[in-house]
Coordinates of C-alpha atoms in Angstrom, one line a residue:
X1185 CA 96.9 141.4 61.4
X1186 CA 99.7 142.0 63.7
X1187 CA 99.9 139.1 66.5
X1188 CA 101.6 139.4 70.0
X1189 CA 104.9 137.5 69.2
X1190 CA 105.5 140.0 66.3
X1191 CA 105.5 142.8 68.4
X1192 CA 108.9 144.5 70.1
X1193 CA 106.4 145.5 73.2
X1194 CA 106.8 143.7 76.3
X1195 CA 103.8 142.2 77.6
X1196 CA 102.9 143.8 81.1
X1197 CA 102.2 141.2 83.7
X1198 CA 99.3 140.9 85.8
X1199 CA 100.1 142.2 89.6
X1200 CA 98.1 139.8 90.6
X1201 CA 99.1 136.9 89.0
X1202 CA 102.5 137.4 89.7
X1203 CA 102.1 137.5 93.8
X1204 CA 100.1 134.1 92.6
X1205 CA 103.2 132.7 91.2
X1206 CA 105.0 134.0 94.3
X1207 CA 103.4 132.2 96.6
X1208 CA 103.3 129.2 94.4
X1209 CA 107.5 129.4 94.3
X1210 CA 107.1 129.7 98.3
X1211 CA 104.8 126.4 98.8
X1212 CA 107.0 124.4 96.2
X1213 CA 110.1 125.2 98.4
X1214 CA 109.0 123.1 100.9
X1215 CA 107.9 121.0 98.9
X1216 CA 111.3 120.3 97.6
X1217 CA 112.5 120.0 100.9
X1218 CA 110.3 117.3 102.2
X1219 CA 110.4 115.3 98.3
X1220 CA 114.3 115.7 98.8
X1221 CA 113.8 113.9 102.6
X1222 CA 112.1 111.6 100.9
X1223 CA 114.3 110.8 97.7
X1224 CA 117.1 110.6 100.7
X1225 CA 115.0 107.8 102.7
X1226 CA 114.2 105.7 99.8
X1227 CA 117.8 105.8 98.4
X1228 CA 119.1 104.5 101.9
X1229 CA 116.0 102.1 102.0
X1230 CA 116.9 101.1 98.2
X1231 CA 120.1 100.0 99.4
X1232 CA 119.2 97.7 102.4
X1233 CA 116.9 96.2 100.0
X1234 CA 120.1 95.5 98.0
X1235 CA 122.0 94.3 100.9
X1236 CA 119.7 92.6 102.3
X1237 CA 117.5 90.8 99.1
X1238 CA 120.2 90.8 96.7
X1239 CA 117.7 93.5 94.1
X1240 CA 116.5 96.6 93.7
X1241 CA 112.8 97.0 94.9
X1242 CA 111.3 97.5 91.6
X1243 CA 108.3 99.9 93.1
X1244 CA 111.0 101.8 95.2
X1245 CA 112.8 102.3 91.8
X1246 CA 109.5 103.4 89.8
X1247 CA 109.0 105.5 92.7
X1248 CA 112.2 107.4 93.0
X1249 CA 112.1 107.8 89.4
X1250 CA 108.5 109.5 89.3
X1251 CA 109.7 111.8 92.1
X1252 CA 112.8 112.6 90.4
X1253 CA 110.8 114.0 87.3
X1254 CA 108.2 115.8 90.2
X1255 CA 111.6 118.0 91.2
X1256 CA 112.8 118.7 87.3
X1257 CA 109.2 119.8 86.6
X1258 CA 109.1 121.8 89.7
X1259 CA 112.6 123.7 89.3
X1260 CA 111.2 124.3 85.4
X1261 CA 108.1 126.2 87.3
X1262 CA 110.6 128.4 89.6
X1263 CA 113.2 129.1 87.3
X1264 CA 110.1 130.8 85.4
X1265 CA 110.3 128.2 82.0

């Protein structure tokens, strides 16, 4: 029994599926844009809470870091990993 990853042949993609993906890459550019707009405002909101309390706002941190792994997982997804 031969399986798929033993084979040299390249597996054909599905037309379909791949305009799919396009439009997916297309929606998750924005996406990035506004999530970027948004890491931006909580870093500058991050440090007025430092200024102003003297500590990091611990949900603004939690947060920020959630977002941050968002992006990575989203720039996996268009760079086609």
């Amino acid at each position: 029994m031969t399986t798929q990853a033993q084979t040299a042949e390249p597996v054909p993609h599905n037309r379909k599926a791949v305009w799919f993906r396009g439009l997916y890459v297309l929606f998750f550019i924005i996406a990035i844009g506004l999530a970027q707009s948004l890491l931006n405002v909580i870093a500058i909101v991050q440090f007025l809470s430092m200024l102003i309390f003297g500590k990091a706002n611990d949900q603004l941190s939690q947060f920020g870091t959630s977002l941050g792994v968002w992006l990575k997982d989203v720039a996996a997804f268009q760079a086609g990993t």
